[in-house]
Amino acid sequence: ITLLGLLVLGALLVTAVRASLEADSVSRLQDRADAIAQAMQGLPGPLDPGHERPGDLRLELAFGGPDSATLALVVWPNGTVLAPATATALGLPDKAGVAAARAGSTDLRSTSIGDTPVRILSEPLQLAGGTYVIQVVGDRTTESRTIDAVVEVLGVGGLVALAFALGGGWLDSQRALVPIREALRRQRALAADASHDVRTPVAVVRGHGPQITELDEAKIT
């Protein structure tokens, strides 16, 4: 019962932690995508890949703040990609995410770039020139490590709690068996005494001779 309770509690806790971390990560990606979309809508004149000016679109990898560990890029309707050098080196954009966003819906997927787990948000932006796709990539390394740490702590803590439960259960069972063992000892002692008390008169009766038939002896016994 203790083990079952620990498993259920652990599963609920891990699920809650994972959902909380994922919601926070998605919120950061969405906020950065919305900020880029707002900046693009506020740029004067027609949009083209060479239009970016300092302060217009901030796509580089962010360190610290609400956009920490995220980078962004924009895919133009003609397929041209405006992205920082870091994104290009990582093989971005994610083509499947771009295709899904061009279909008209925001796409969210978890994948890996090399050995790094990432979450990619691709959001369509409809402007005069066509459908632009804003793609924001977030590093999930810290999220994965946190979940692994929670699972490890729950595993070790669960084993310790189970060991204490088993030890306590064994001690309780030993205490509960004391009166039962005492009752069994008394019962055996009583049976031994009764057997000894009956054995003596039976021996005396047998000594009176063959007139005692086997049937009578059986009855006496």
XYZ file of N, CA and C in Angstrom:
663
model
N 0.839 -1.205 0.000
C 0.000 0.000 0.000
C 0.874 1.255 0.000
N 1.930 1.202 0.807
C 2.854 2.348 0.842
C 3.500 2.564 -0.516
N 3.946 1.475 -1.146
C 4.572 1.583 -2.461
C 3.601 2.147 -3.490
N 2.365 1.666 -3.472
C 1.362 2.172 -4.415
C 1.114 3.660 -4.190
N 1.010 4.062 -2.920
C 0.806 5.474 -2.625
C 1.966 6.337 -3.085
N 3.199 5.842 -2.900
C 4.376 6.596 -3.340
C 4.416 6.720 -4.856
N 4.050 5.656 -5.555
C 4.050 5.697 -7.021
C 3.030 6.704 -7.537
N 1.831 6.685 -6.961
C 0.788 7.626 -7.399
C 1.204 9.059 -7.090
N 1.708 9.291 -5.869
C 2.144 10.640 -5.502
C 3.290 11.110 -6.384
N 4.259 10.228 -6.648
C 5.385 10.594 -7.509
C 4.941 10.931 -8.919
N 4.033 10.121 -9.471
C 3.545 10.379 -10.829
C 2.817 11.712 -10.911
N 1.989 11.999 -9.912
C 1.266 13.281 -9.895
C 2.225 14.458 -9.778
N 3.241 14.317 -8.926
C 4.194 15.417 -8.727
C 5.013 15.668 -9.986
N 5.512 14.598 -10.608
C 6.297 14.756 -11.837
C 5.444 15.373 -12.934
N 4.193 14.930 -13.048
C 3.289 15.491 -14.064
C 3.048 16.978 -13.823
N 2.852 17.350 -12.556
C 2.607 18.752 -12.232
C 3.834 19.605 -12.522
N 5.017 19.117 -12.145
C 6.255 19.874 -12.401
C 6.490 20.022 -13.899
N 6.311 18.925 -14.650
C 6.516 18.977 -16.093
C 5.546 19.957 -16.748
N 4.277 19.918 -16.335
C 3.277 20.822 -16.911
C 3.600 22.279 -16.586
N 4.056 22.539 -15.353
C 4.394 23.912 -14.964
C 5.580 24.443 -15.758
N 6.634 23.628 -15.887
C 7.818 24.057 -16.634
C 7.491 24.252 -18.110
N 6.688 23.354 -18.656
C 6.328 23.480 -20.073
C 5.488 24.726 -20.314
N 4.541 24.998 -19.414
C 3.701 26.189 -19.566
C 4.535 27.457 -19.505
N 5.511 27.493 -18.603
C 6.384 28.662 -18.494
C 7.225 28.827 -19.763
N 7.747 27.712 -20.283
C 8.561 27.769 -21.499
C 7.735 28.248 -22.695
N 6.552 27.687 -22.864
C 5.691 28.072 -23.985
C 5.295 29.545 -23.868
N 5.044 29.994 -22.646
C 4.672 31.397 -22.441
C 5.808 32.325 -22.868
N 7.055 31.950 -22.545
C 8.199 32.770 -22.948
C 8.333 32.819 -24.470
N 8.150 31.663 -25.107
C 8.242 31.625 -26.567
C 7.133 32.467 -27.201
N 5.923 32.339 -26.658
C 4.793 33.068 -27.221
C 4.970 34.574 -27.042
N 5.455 34.976 -25.871
C 5.652 36.409 -25.625
C 6.686 36.989 -26.589
N 7.764 36.241 -26.846
C 8.775 36.761 -27.757
C 8.241 36.802 -29.194
N 7.476 35.783 -29.582
C 6.884 35.787 -30.926
C 5.919 36.961 -31.086
N 5.123 37.223 -30.065
C 4.168 38.340 -30.137
C 4.894 39.679 -30.210
N 6.011 39.808 -29.483
C 6.775 41.056 -29.522
C 7.367 41.288 -30.908
N 7.867 40.219 -31.539
C 8.427 40.349 -32.894
C 7.325 40.692 -33.883
N 6.158 40.043 -33.734
C 5.034 40.344 -34.631
C 4.604 41.791 -34.499
N 4.562 42.297 -33.279
C 4.191 43.696 -33.069
C 5.219 44.637 -33.682
N 6.505 44.280 -33.565
C 7.552 45.112 -34.159
C 7.461 45.107 -35.677
N 7.166 43.952 -36.257
C 7.055 43.874 -37.723
C 5.863 44.670 -38.229
N 4.765 44.645 -37.498
C 3.595 45.418 -37.916
C 3.834 46.920 -37.792
N 4.764 47.291 -36.909
C 5.030 48.715 -36.718
C 6.125 49.266 -37.600
N 6.793 48.405 -38.409
C 7.859 48.896 -39.280
C 7.266 49.679 -40.441
N 7.850 50.826 -40.763
C 7.317 51.619 -41.881
C 7.713 51.016 -43.228
N 6.877 51.210 -44.198
C 7.210 50.790 -45.559
C 7.105 49.295 -45.747
N 7.365 48.834 -46.959
C 7.283 47.400 -47.253
C 8.378 46.635 -46.524
N 8.033 45.423 -46.135
C 8.996 44.578 -45.440
C 9.806 43.785 -46.444
N 11.094 43.727 -46.194
C 11.972 42.879 -46.999
C 13.104 42.429 -46.096
N 13.815 41.351 -46.472
C 14.849 40.810 -45.582
C 15.926 41.817 -45.199
N 16.155 42.855 -46.010
C 17.185 43.817 -45.688
C 16.678 45.014 -44.906
N 15.438 44.941 -44.466
C 14.827 46.097 -43.819
C 15.210 46.216 -42.339
N 15.744 45.114 -41.774
C 16.004 45.126 -40.334
C 17.001 46.227 -39.976
N 16.691 46.987 -38.964
C 17.566 48.006 -38.430
C 17.711 47.780 -36.938
N 18.779 48.261 -36.326
C 18.937 48.085 -34.880
C 17.704 48.571 -34.137
N 17.155 47.731 -33.294
C 15.980 48.088 -32.501
C 14.676 47.691 -33.145
N 14.692 47.370 -34.450
C 13.449 46.978 -35.121
C 13.051 45.552 -34.712
N 13.899 44.595 -35.046
C 13.651 43.187 -34.727
C 14.848 42.642 -33.959
N 14.564 42.091 -32.815
C 15.636 41.499 -32.015
C 15.492 39.986 -32.075
N 16.346 39.362 -32.884
C 16.240 37.930 -33.126
C 17.367 37.130 -32.490
N 18.383 37.804 -31.993
C 19.565 37.098 -31.504
C 19.243 36.300 -30.235
N 20.151 35.392 -29.900
C 20.006 34.568 -28.697
C 20.007 35.475 -27.473
N 18.996 35.314 -26.620
C 18.841 36.166 -25.444
C 19.435 35.489 -24.219
N 20.104 36.276 -23.399
C 20.660 35.799 -22.136
C 20.055 36.628 -21.012
N 19.372 35.966 -20.095
C 18.741 36.678 -19.000
C 17.442 37.334 -19.427
N 16.642 37.737 -18.449
C 15.381 38.380 -18.743
C 14.315 37.380 -19.151
N 13.151 37.889 -19.559
C 12.032 37.002 -19.910
C 12.278 36.162 -21.157
N 13.212 36.582 -22.020
C 13.500 35.835 -23.258
C 14.736 34.968 -23.136
N 15.192 34.705 -21.936
C 16.443 33.975 -21.733
C 16.422 32.604 -22.407
N 17.554 32.265 -23.024
C 17.756 30.969 -23.685
C 16.807 30.756 -24.856
N 16.432 31.849 -25.540
C 15.609 31.738 -26.747
C 16.249 32.566 -27.861
N 15.997 32.135 -29.075
C 16.389 32.924 -30.245
C 15.254 32.848 -31.251
N 15.234 33.785 -32.188
C 14.105 33.876 -33.109
C 14.595 34.106 -34.532
N 13.699 33.832 -35.465
C 13.970 34.086 -36.874
C 12.636 34.334 -37.576
N 12.719 34.925 -38.752
C 11.518 35.231 -39.530
C 11.696 34.676 -40.933
N 10.677 33.955 -41.402
C 10.680 33.409 -42.762
C 9.725 34.240 -43.600
N 10.251 34.852 -44.665
C 9.448 35.699 -45.544
C 8.532 34.841 -46.425
N 7.487 35.413 -46.988
C 6.581 34.637 -47.856
C 7.293 33.951 -49.017
N 8.388 34.541 -49.521
C 9.110 33.925 -50.650
C 10.137 32.889 -50.179
N 10.187 32.624 -48.857
C 11.099 31.614 -48.349
C 12.408 32.154 -47.813
N 12.672 33.440 -48.016
C 13.901 34.037 -47.483
C 13.852 34.045 -45.961
N 14.969 33.749 -45.348
C 15.029 33.638 -43.887
C 15.871 34.770 -43.319
N 15.306 35.495 -42.383
C 16.046 36.507 -41.644
C 16.327 35.915 -40.266
N 17.599 35.629 -39.997
C 17.933 34.936 -38.756
C 19.334 35.310 -38.324
N 19.610 35.252 -37.021
C 20.975 35.488 -36.540
C 21.877 34.340 -36.952
N 23.172 34.578 -36.927
C 24.128 33.560 -37.358
C 24.011 32.284 -36.525
N 23.641 32.436 -35.249
C 23.501 31.262 -34.378
C 22.440 30.321 -34.903
N 21.295 30.868 -35.337
C 20.211 30.037 -35.850
C 20.623 29.327 -37.131
N 21.320 30.036 -37.999
C 21.774 29.421 -39.258
C 22.741 28.284 -38.989
N 23.623 28.469 -38.029
C 24.594 27.425 -37.703
C 23.919 26.187 -37.132
N 22.775 26.357 -36.503
C 22.049 25.232 -35.919
C 21.125 24.539 -36.912
N 21.110 25.004 -38.141
C 20.264 24.380 -39.158
C 18.820 24.826 -39.125
N 18.557 25.950 -38.510
C 17.208 26.502 -38.470
C 16.962 27.339 -39.724
N 15.696 27.522 -40.112
C 14.467 27.208 -39.373
C 14.078 25.727 -39.451
N 13.162 25.362 -38.573
C 12.573 24.030 -38.613
C 11.517 24.018 -39.723
N 11.792 23.269 -40.782
C 10.932 23.314 -41.964
C 9.534 22.792 -41.692
N 9.430 21.752 -40.873
C 8.110 21.206 -40.572
C 7.267 22.230 -39.821
N 7.886 22.952 -38.893
C 7.164 23.984 -38.160
C 6.727 25.124 -39.063
N 7.605 25.516 -39.994
C 7.257 26.586 -40.942
C 6.086 26.167 -41.810
N 6.105 24.923 -42.303
C 5.010 24.435 -43.153
C 3.693 24.411 -42.400
N 3.738 23.987 -41.138
C 2.513 23.941 -40.341
C 1.984 25.345 -40.079
N 2.886 26.303 -39.833
C 2.459 27.680 -39.589
C 1.876 28.308 -40.852
N 2.446 27.988 -42.003
C 1.913 28.536 -43.258
C 0.496 28.035 -43.523
N 0.146 26.889 -42.923
C -1.212 26.372 -43.093
C -2.221 27.174 -42.285
N -1.729 28.086 -41.436
C -2.624 28.996 -40.740
C -2.757 28.800 -39.255
N -1.988 27.906 -38.657
C -2.109 27.672 -37.221
C -0.736 27.732 -36.555
N -0.729 28.129 -35.307
C 0.520 28.165 -34.544
C 0.972 26.738 -34.260
N 2.230 26.464 -34.538
C 2.777 25.114 -34.357
C 3.744 25.109 -33.191
N 3.603 24.117 -32.325
C 4.495 23.955 -31.181
C 4.987 22.524 -31.161
N 6.294 22.345 -31.129
C 6.852 21.001 -31.124
C 8.124 20.955 -30.292
N 8.363 19.779 -29.725
C 9.585 19.529 -28.966
C 10.475 18.598 -29.755
N 11.731 18.966 -29.896
C 12.671 18.170 -30.676
C 14.070 18.379 -30.097
N 15.060 17.968 -30.837
C 16.446 18.155 -30.398
C 17.272 18.705 -31.545
N 18.186 19.587 -31.224
C 19.174 20.076 -32.174
C 20.523 19.561 -31.696
N 21.016 18.545 -32.354
C 22.200 17.864 -31.851
C 21.841 17.120 -30.575
N 22.537 17.412 -29.499
C 22.246 16.804 -28.203
C 21.437 17.729 -27.302
N 21.007 18.846 -27.832
C 20.289 19.830 -27.022
C 18.790 19.733 -27.251
N 18.016 19.457 -26.208
C 16.556 19.436 -26.367
C 16.015 20.855 -26.501
N 15.126 21.071 -27.451
C 14.573 22.408 -27.687
C 13.063 22.311 -27.876
N 12.424 23.463 -27.730
C 10.998 23.595 -28.045
C 10.876 24.713 -29.077
N 10.146 24.453 -30.137
C 10.064 25.399 -31.257
C 8.620 25.851 -31.452
N 8.436 27.162 -31.413
C 7.123 27.760 -31.668
C 7.170 28.466 -33.017
N 6.254 28.106 -33.906
C 6.171 28.737 -35.233
C 4.798 29.387 -35.349
N 4.807 30.699 -35.555
C 3.549 31.458 -35.562
C 3.399 32.214 -36.877
N 2.255 32.066 -37.545
C 2.047 32.799 -38.805
C 1.692 34.264 -38.538
N 2.121 35.130 -39.426
C 1.785 36.555 -39.343
C 1.366 37.016 -40.729
N 0.112 37.375 -40.845
C -0.430 37.787 -42.133
C -0.274 39.302 -42.296
N 0.549 39.702 -43.277
C 0.744 41.109 -43.590
C 0.429 41.335 -45.066
N 0.625 42.559 -45.504
C 0.275 42.893 -46.886
C 1.061 42.066 -47.890
N 2.292 41.734 -47.577
C 3.115 40.993 -48.521
C 2.863 39.498 -48.534
N 2.024 39.001 -47.639
C 1.757 37.566 -47.586
C 1.875 37.035 -46.162
N 2.072 35.743 -46.050
C 2.161 35.094 -44.740
C 3.617 34.950 -44.321
N 3.972 35.660 -43.270
C 5.299 35.539 -42.677
C 5.216 34.491 -41.550
N 6.328 33.866 -41.268
C 6.375 32.889 -40.172
C 7.451 33.325 -39.183
N 7.023 33.538 -37.951
C 7.953 33.864 -36.870
C 8.228 32.565 -36.108
N 9.479 32.218 -36.027
C 9.842 30.978 -35.335
C 10.765 31.320 -34.165
N 10.359 30.875 -32.985
C 11.134 31.118 -31.763
C 11.553 29.764 -31.199
N 12.832 29.646 -30.885
C 13.396 28.391 -30.397
C 13.866 28.588 -28.960
N 13.457 27.671 -28.078
C 13.855 27.744 -26.676
C 14.609 26.497 -26.245
N 15.655 26.695 -25.461
C 16.455 25.585 -24.942
C 15.698 24.909 -23.793
N 15.555 23.570 -23.863
C 14.851 22.824 -22.822
C 15.808 22.071 -21.888
N 17.094 22.376 -21.947
C 18.062 21.628 -21.140
C 17.772 21.755 -19.649
N 17.561 22.986 -19.186
C 17.274 23.198 -17.766
C 15.978 22.514 -17.365
N 14.995 22.594 -18.218
C 13.706 21.944 -17.946
C 13.876 20.432 -17.799
N 14.624 19.831 -18.719
C 14.838 18.377 -18.670
C 15.622 17.983 -17.423
N 16.642 18.780 -17.083
C 17.440 18.469 -15.889
C 16.614 18.600 -14.620
N 15.730 19.585 -14.583
C 14.882 19.753 -13.407
C 13.963 18.556 -13.227
N 13.356 18.111 -14.313
C 12.466 16.949 -14.237
C 13.249 15.704 -13.826
N 14.448 15.531 -14.388
C 15.284 14.381 -14.011
C 15.640 14.430 -12.528
N 15.943 15.636 -12.028
C 16.288 15.782 -10.613
C 15.096 15.456 -9.718
N 13.910 15.889 -10.123
C 12.705 15.586 -9.347
C 12.459 14.082 -9.314
N 12.608 13.426 -10.470
C 12.413 11.975 -10.528
C 13.439 11.262 -9.644
N 14.684 11.740 -9.675
C 15.734 11.111 -8.866
C 15.454 11.276 -7.375
N 15.076 12.493 -6.975
C 14.771 12.728 -5.564
C 13.584 11.876 -5.117
N 12.561 11.809 -5.950
C 11.391 10.998 -5.609
C 11.755 9.520 -5.525
N 12.639 9.068 -6.427
C 13.041 7.668 -6.402
C 13.787 7.311 -5.134
N 14.785 8.142 -4.792
C 15.570 7.875 -3.583
C 14.697 8.027 -2.340
N 13.924 9.109 -2.294
C 13.049 9.316 -1.141
C 12.007 8.215 -1.004
N 11.495 7.745 -2.142
C 10.515 6.667 -2.101
C 11.100 5.375 -1.567
N 12.334 5.064 -1.979
C 12.986 3.855 -1.482
C 13.233 3.938 0.026
N 13.673 5.122 0.487
C 13.900 5.295 1.929
C 12.583 5.150 2.696
N 11.533 5.808 2.188
C 10.229 5.716 2.852
C 9.712 4.282 2.853
N 9.923 3.567 1.743
C 9.484 2.169 1.662
C 10.254 1.300 2.645
N 11.560 1.578 2.781
C 12.366 0.808 3.729
C 11.868 1.032 5.160
N 11.562 2.284 5.507
C 11.036 2.572 6.837
C 9.675 1.898 7.039
N 8.855 1.917 5.989
C 7.534 1.292 6.090
C 7.654 -0.215 6.305
N 8.578 -0.842 5.573
C 8.786 -2.283 5.742
C 9.315 -2.595 7.142
N 10.286 -1.803 7.609
C 10.817 -2.016 8.950
C 9.761 -1.824 10.024
N 8.975 -0.756 9.887
C 7.910 -0.518 10.862
C 6.849 -1.603 10.827
N 6.520 -2.050 9.622
C 5.538 -3.130 9.499
C 6.028 -4.416 10.122
N 7.320 -4.704 9.955
C 7.878 -5.930 10.541
C 7.838 -5.862 12.062
N 8.218 -4.687 12.636
C 8.178 -4.537 14.087
C 6.754 -4.655 14.625
N 5.807 -4.020 13.923
C 4.409 -4.115 14.358
C 3.907 -5.546 14.295
N 4.291 -6.260 13.247
C 3.843 -7.653 13.120
C 4.431 -8.521 14.214
N 5.699 -8.241 14.573
C 6.299 -9.020 15.660
C 5.580 -8.765 16.979
N 5.220 -7.529 17.255
C 4.477 -7.218 18.477
C 3.085 -7.838 18.448
N 2.461 -7.825 17.276
C 1.116 -8.399 17.174
C 1.125 -9.909 17.348
N 2.239 -10.562 17.015
C 2.312 -12.018 17.107
C 2.629 -12.508 18.517
N 3.036 -11.620 19.428
C 3.400 -12.034 20.790
C 2.250 -12.757 21.489
N 1.039 -12.177 21.567
C -0.056 -12.903 22.237
C -0.445 -14.193 21.519
N -0.325 -14.187 20.175
C -0.663 -15.402 19.425
C 0.328 -16.510 19.751
N 1.592 -16.162 19.781
C 2.611 -17.163 20.126
C 2.434 -17.667 21.561
N 2.081 -16.768 22.474
C 1.868 -17.173 23.856
C 0.674 -18.121 23.963
N -0.387 -17.815 23.218
C -1.559 -18.689 23.227
C -1.221 -20.066 22.664
N -0.443 -20.093 21.599
C -0.037 -21.386 21.036
C 0.838 -22.163 22.019
N 1.717 -21.459 22.729
C 2.566 -22.145 23.709
C 1.725 -22.756 24.824
N 0.737 -21.999 25.307
C -0.120 -22.528 26.366
C -0.954 -23.703 25.874
N -1.408 -23.598 24.637
C -2.212 -24.696 24.085
C -1.379 -25.971 23.986
N -0.150 -25.858 23.545
C 0.725 -27.018 23.441
C 1.050 -27.591 24.825
N 1.280 -26.669 25.780
C 1.559 -27.131 27.132
C 0.363 -27.879 27.709
N -0.840 -27.349 27.501
C -2.050 -28.003 27.986
C -2.240 -29.364 27.336
N -2.004 -29.434 26.047
C -2.147 -30.716 25.356
C -1.127 -31.728 25.854
N 0.108 -31.266 26.136
C 1.135 -32.175 26.653
C 0.769 -32.679 28.045
N 0.261 -31.761 28.905
C -0.132 -32.173 30.256
C -1.295 -33.149 30.208
N -2.288 -32.855 29.371
C -3.444 -33.754 29.272
C -3.036 -35.125 28.758
N -2.149 -35.157 27.794
C -1.674 -36.437 27.260
C -0.948 -37.241 28.324
N -0.156 -36.545 29.172
C 0.569 -37.239 30.244
C -0.400 -37.767 31.303
N -1.410 -36.945 31.642
C -2.372 -37.363 32.659
C -3.194 -38.564 32.195
N -3.518 -38.648 30.922
C -4.328 -39.758 30.399
C -3.483 -41.009 30.214
N -2.203 -40.819 29.883
C -1.350 -41.972 29.598
C -1.185 -42.864 30.831
N -1.108 -42.309 32.034
C -0.895 -43.102 33.256
C -2.067 -44.032 33.567
N -3.303 -43.573 33.636
C -4.416 -44.507 33.902
C -4.603 -45.546 32.804
N -4.334 -45.207 31.597
C -4.449 -46.182 30.507
C -3.450 -47.310 30.720
N -2.237 -46.941 31.157
C -1.226 -47.968 31.408
C -1.650 -48.884 32.552
N -2.265 -48.306 33.582
C -2.727 -49.107 34.717
C -3.804 -50.086 34.285
N -4.754 -49.605 33.478
C -5.848 -50.461 32.994
C -5.304 -51.605 32.163
N -4.316 -51.285 31.319
C -3.738 -52.339 30.492
C -3.069 -53.416 31.350
N -2.575 -53.050 32.516
C -1.886 -54.011 33.356
C -2.805 -55.000 34.051
N -4.107 -54.831 34.015
C -5.044 -55.731 34.679
C -5.272 -57.023 33.912
N -4.755 -57.158 32.778
C -4.848 -58.453 32.112
C -5.569 -58.394 30.786
N -5.643 -59.544 30.152
C -6.222 -59.633 28.811
C -7.724 -59.503 28.777
N -8.385 -59.405 30.002
C -9.839 -59.292 29.964
C -10.305 -57.990 29.326
N -9.401 -57.068 29.240
C -9.770 -55.810 28.580
C -9.624 -56.009 27.073
N -10.690 -55.913 26.407
C -10.666 -56.127 24.957
C -10.085 -54.910 24.261
N -9.744 -55.134 23.025
C -9.208 -54.020 22.238
C -10.231 -52.900 22.061
N -11.511 -53.313 21.966
C -12.565 -52.318 21.801
C -12.653 -51.467 23.050
N -12.615 -52.131 24.248
C -12.661 -51.368 25.485
C -11.454 -50.460 25.633
N -10.292 -50.967 25.230
C -9.094 -50.148 25.314
C -9.192 -48.931 24.437
N -9.761 -49.145 23.275
C -9.934 -48.014 22.366
C -10.876 -46.991 22.962
N -11.958 -47.453 23.608
C -12.892 -46.544 24.224
C -12.243 -45.752 25.346
N -11.407 -46.474 26.178
C -10.740 -45.805 27.274
C -9.791 -44.746 26.750
N -9.041 -45.095 25.723
C -8.106 -44.153 25.124
C -8.845 -42.938 24.577
